[in-house]
Amino acid sequence: MYLTIEETAEYLSLPVGYIESLILERKVRAVHDGERYLINKEQFTHHLEQMEKMKRQLAEYWNEPIPEDPDVKDED
């Protein structure tokens, strides 16, 4: 199923400008029918799933505790 930029923005609760920038940066593929861009709904959903996955991985990385260094000795 193909959606226009405006329909995609409404469906995902994102600003129209953000979706347009993703298309122009070629992060999201779109078909131009002569009047407007059409976006495959499933493809855009996949892009957002990948972005959420990267956010989770980054959060896990930042929340991981730093291990103690066994070679550190208190010289005081």
Coordinates of N, CA and C in Angstrom, one line a residue:
M1 N 0.8 -1.2 0.0 CA 0.0 0.0 0.0 C 0.9 1.2 0.0
Y2 N 0.6 2.2 -0.9 CA 1.4 3.4 -1.0 C 0.6 4.6 -0.3
L3 N 1.4 5.4 0.3 CA 0.8 6.6 1.0 C 1.5 7.8 0.5
T4 N 0.8 9.0 0.5 CA 1.4 10.2 0.2 C 2.3 10.7 1.4
I5 N 3.1 11.7 1.2 CA 3.9 12.2 2.3 C 3.0 12.7 3.5
E6 N 1.9 13.4 3.1 CA 1.0 13.8 4.2 C 0.3 12.7 4.9
E7 N -0.1 11.7 4.2 CA -0.7 10.5 4.8 C 0.3 9.7 5.7
T8 N 1.5 9.7 5.2 CA 2.6 9.0 6.0 C 2.8 9.8 7.3
A9 N 2.9 11.1 7.2 CA 3.2 11.9 8.4 C 2.0 11.8 9.4
E10 N 0.8 11.7 8.9 CA -0.3 11.5 9.8 C -0.3 10.2 10.4
Y11 N 0.0 9.1 9.6 CA 0.0 7.8 10.1 C 1.1 7.6 11.2
L12 N 2.2 8.2 11.0 CA 3.3 8.0 12.0 C 3.5 9.1 13.0
S13 N 2.6 10.1 12.9 CA 2.6 11.3 13.9 C 4.0 12.0 13.8
L14 N 4.4 12.2 12.6 CA 5.7 12.9 12.4 C 5.4 14.1 11.5
P15 N 6.3 15.1 11.6 CA 6.1 16.3 10.7 C 6.4 16.0 9.3
V16 N 5.7 16.6 8.4 CA 5.8 16.4 7.0 C 7.3 16.7 6.5
G17 N 7.9 17.8 7.1 CA 9.2 18.2 6.7 C 10.2 17.1 7.0
Y18 N 10.0 16.3 8.1 CA 10.9 15.3 8.5 C 10.9 14.1 7.4
I19 N 9.7 13.8 7.0 CA 9.5 12.7 6.0 C 10.1 13.2 4.6
E20 N 9.9 14.5 4.3 CA 10.5 15.0 3.0 C 12.0 14.9 3.1
S21 N 12.6 15.3 4.2 CA 14.0 15.2 4.4 C 14.6 13.8 4.2
L22 N 13.9 12.8 4.8 CA 14.3 11.4 4.6 C 14.3 11.0 3.2
I23 N 13.3 11.5 2.4 CA 13.2 11.1 1.0 C 14.3 11.8 0.3
L24 N 14.6 13.1 0.5 CA 15.7 13.8 -0.2 C 17.0 13.3 0.2
E25 N 17.2 12.8 1.4 CA 18.5 12.2 1.8 C 18.6 10.7 1.4
R26 N 17.6 10.2 0.7 CA 17.5 8.8 0.2 C 17.6 7.8 1.3
K27 N 17.1 8.1 2.5 CA 17.0 7.2 3.6 C 15.7 6.4 3.5
V28 N 14.7 6.9 2.8 CA 13.5 6.3 2.6 C 13.2 6.3 1.1
R29 N 12.9 5.2 0.5 CA 12.6 5.2 -1.0 C 11.2 5.6 -1.2
A30 N 11.0 6.4 -2.3 CA 9.7 6.9 -2.6 C 9.6 6.9 -4.2
V31 N 8.4 6.8 -4.6 CA 8.1 6.8 -6.1 C 7.4 8.2 -6.4
H32 N 7.9 8.8 -7.4 CA 7.3 10.1 -7.8 C 6.4 9.8 -9.0
D33 N 5.1 10.1 -8.9 CA 4.1 9.8 -10.0 C 3.9 11.0 -10.9
G34 N 4.7 12.0 -10.8 CA 4.6 13.2 -11.6 C 4.0 14.4 -10.8
E35 N 3.2 14.1 -9.8 CA 2.6 15.1 -9.0 C 3.1 15.1 -7.6
R36 N 3.3 13.9 -7.0 CA 3.6 13.7 -5.6 C 4.5 12.5 -5.4
Y37 N 5.0 12.4 -4.2 CA 5.8 11.3 -3.9 C 4.9 10.3 -3.2
L38 N 5.1 9.0 -3.5 CA 4.3 7.9 -2.8 C 5.3 7.0 -2.1
I39 N 5.0 6.7 -0.9 CA 5.9 5.9 0.0 C 5.2 4.6 0.3
N40 N 6.0 3.5 0.1 CA 5.4 2.2 0.5 C 5.4 2.1 2.0
K41 N 4.2 1.9 2.5 CA 3.9 1.9 4.0 C 4.8 0.9 4.7
E42 N 5.0 -0.3 4.2 CA 5.8 -1.3 4.9 C 7.3 -0.9 4.9
Q43 N 7.8 -0.3 3.8 CA 9.2 0.0 3.8 C 9.5 1.1 4.8
F44 N 8.6 2.1 4.9 CA 8.8 3.1 5.9 C 8.7 2.6 7.3
T45 N 7.8 1.7 7.6 CA 7.7 1.1 8.9 C 9.0 0.3 9.2
H46 N 9.6 -0.3 8.2 CA 10.8 -1.0 8.4 C 11.9 0.0 8.8
H47 N 12.0 1.1 8.2 CA 13.0 2.1 8.5 C 12.9 2.5 10.0
L48 N 11.6 2.8 10.4 CA 11.4 3.2 11.8 C 11.8 2.1 12.8
E49 N 11.5 0.9 12.4 CA 11.9 -0.2 13.3 C 13.4 -0.3 13.5
Q50 N 14.1 -0.1 12.4 CA 15.6 -0.1 12.5 C 16.1 1.1 13.3
M51 N 15.5 2.3 13.2 CA 15.9 3.4 14.0 C 15.6 3.1 15.5
E52 N 14.5 2.5 15.8 CA 14.2 2.2 17.2 C 15.2 1.2 17.8
K53 N 15.6 0.2 16.9 CA 16.5 -0.8 17.3 C 17.9 -0.2 17.6
M54 N 18.3 0.8 16.8 CA 19.6 1.5 17.0 C 19.5 2.3 18.3
K55 N 18.4 2.9 18.6 CA 18.2 3.7 19.8 C 18.3 2.8 21.1
R56 N 17.7 1.6 21.0 CA 17.8 0.7 22.1 C 19.2 0.2 22.4
Q57 N 19.9 -0.1 21.3 CA 21.3 -0.6 21.4 C 22.2 0.5 22.0
L58 N 21.9 1.8 21.6 CA 22.7 2.9 22.1 C 22.4 3.1 23.6
A59 N 21.1 3.0 24.0 CA 20.8 3.1 25.4 C 21.4 2.0 26.2
E60 N 21.4 0.8 25.7 CA 22.0 -0.3 26.5 C 23.5 -0.1 26.6
Y61 N 24.2 0.5 25.6 CA 25.6 0.7 25.7 C 25.9 1.8 26.7
W62 N 25.1 2.9 26.8 CA 25.3 3.9 27.7 C 25.0 3.5 29.1
N63 N 24.1 2.6 29.3 CA 23.6 2.1 30.6 C 24.5 1.0 31.2
E64 N 25.4 0.5 30.4 CA 26.3 -0.6 30.9 C 27.3 0.0 31.8
P65 N 27.4 -0.6 33.0 CA 28.4 -0.1 34.0 C 29.9 -0.3 33.5
I66 N 30.7 0.5 33.9 CA 32.1 0.4 33.6 C 32.7 -0.6 34.6
P67 N 33.4 -1.6 34.1 CA 34.0 -2.6 35.0 C 35.2 -2.0 35.7
E68 N 35.4 -2.5 36.9 CA 36.6 -2.0 37.7 C 37.8 -2.6 37.0
D69 N 38.9 -1.8 37.0 CA 40.2 -2.3 36.5 C 40.9 -3.1 37.6
P70 N 41.2 -4.3 37.4 CA 41.8 -5.1 38.4 C 43.3 -4.7 38.7
D71 N 43.9 -3.9 37.9 CA 45.3 -3.5 38.1 C 45.4 -2.2 38.8
V72 N 44.3 -1.6 39.1 CA 44.4 -0.3 39.8 C 44.6 -0.6 41.3
K73 N 45.6 0.1 41.8 CA 45.9 -0.1 43.3 C 45.9 1.3 43.9
D74 N 45.4 1.3 45.1 CA 45.3 2.5 45.9 C 46.7 2.8 46.5
E75 N 47.4 3.9 46.0 CA 48.7 4.2 46.3 C 48.8 5.2 47.5
D76 N 47.7 5.7 48.0 CA 47.7 6.7 49.1 C 48.2 6.1 50.3

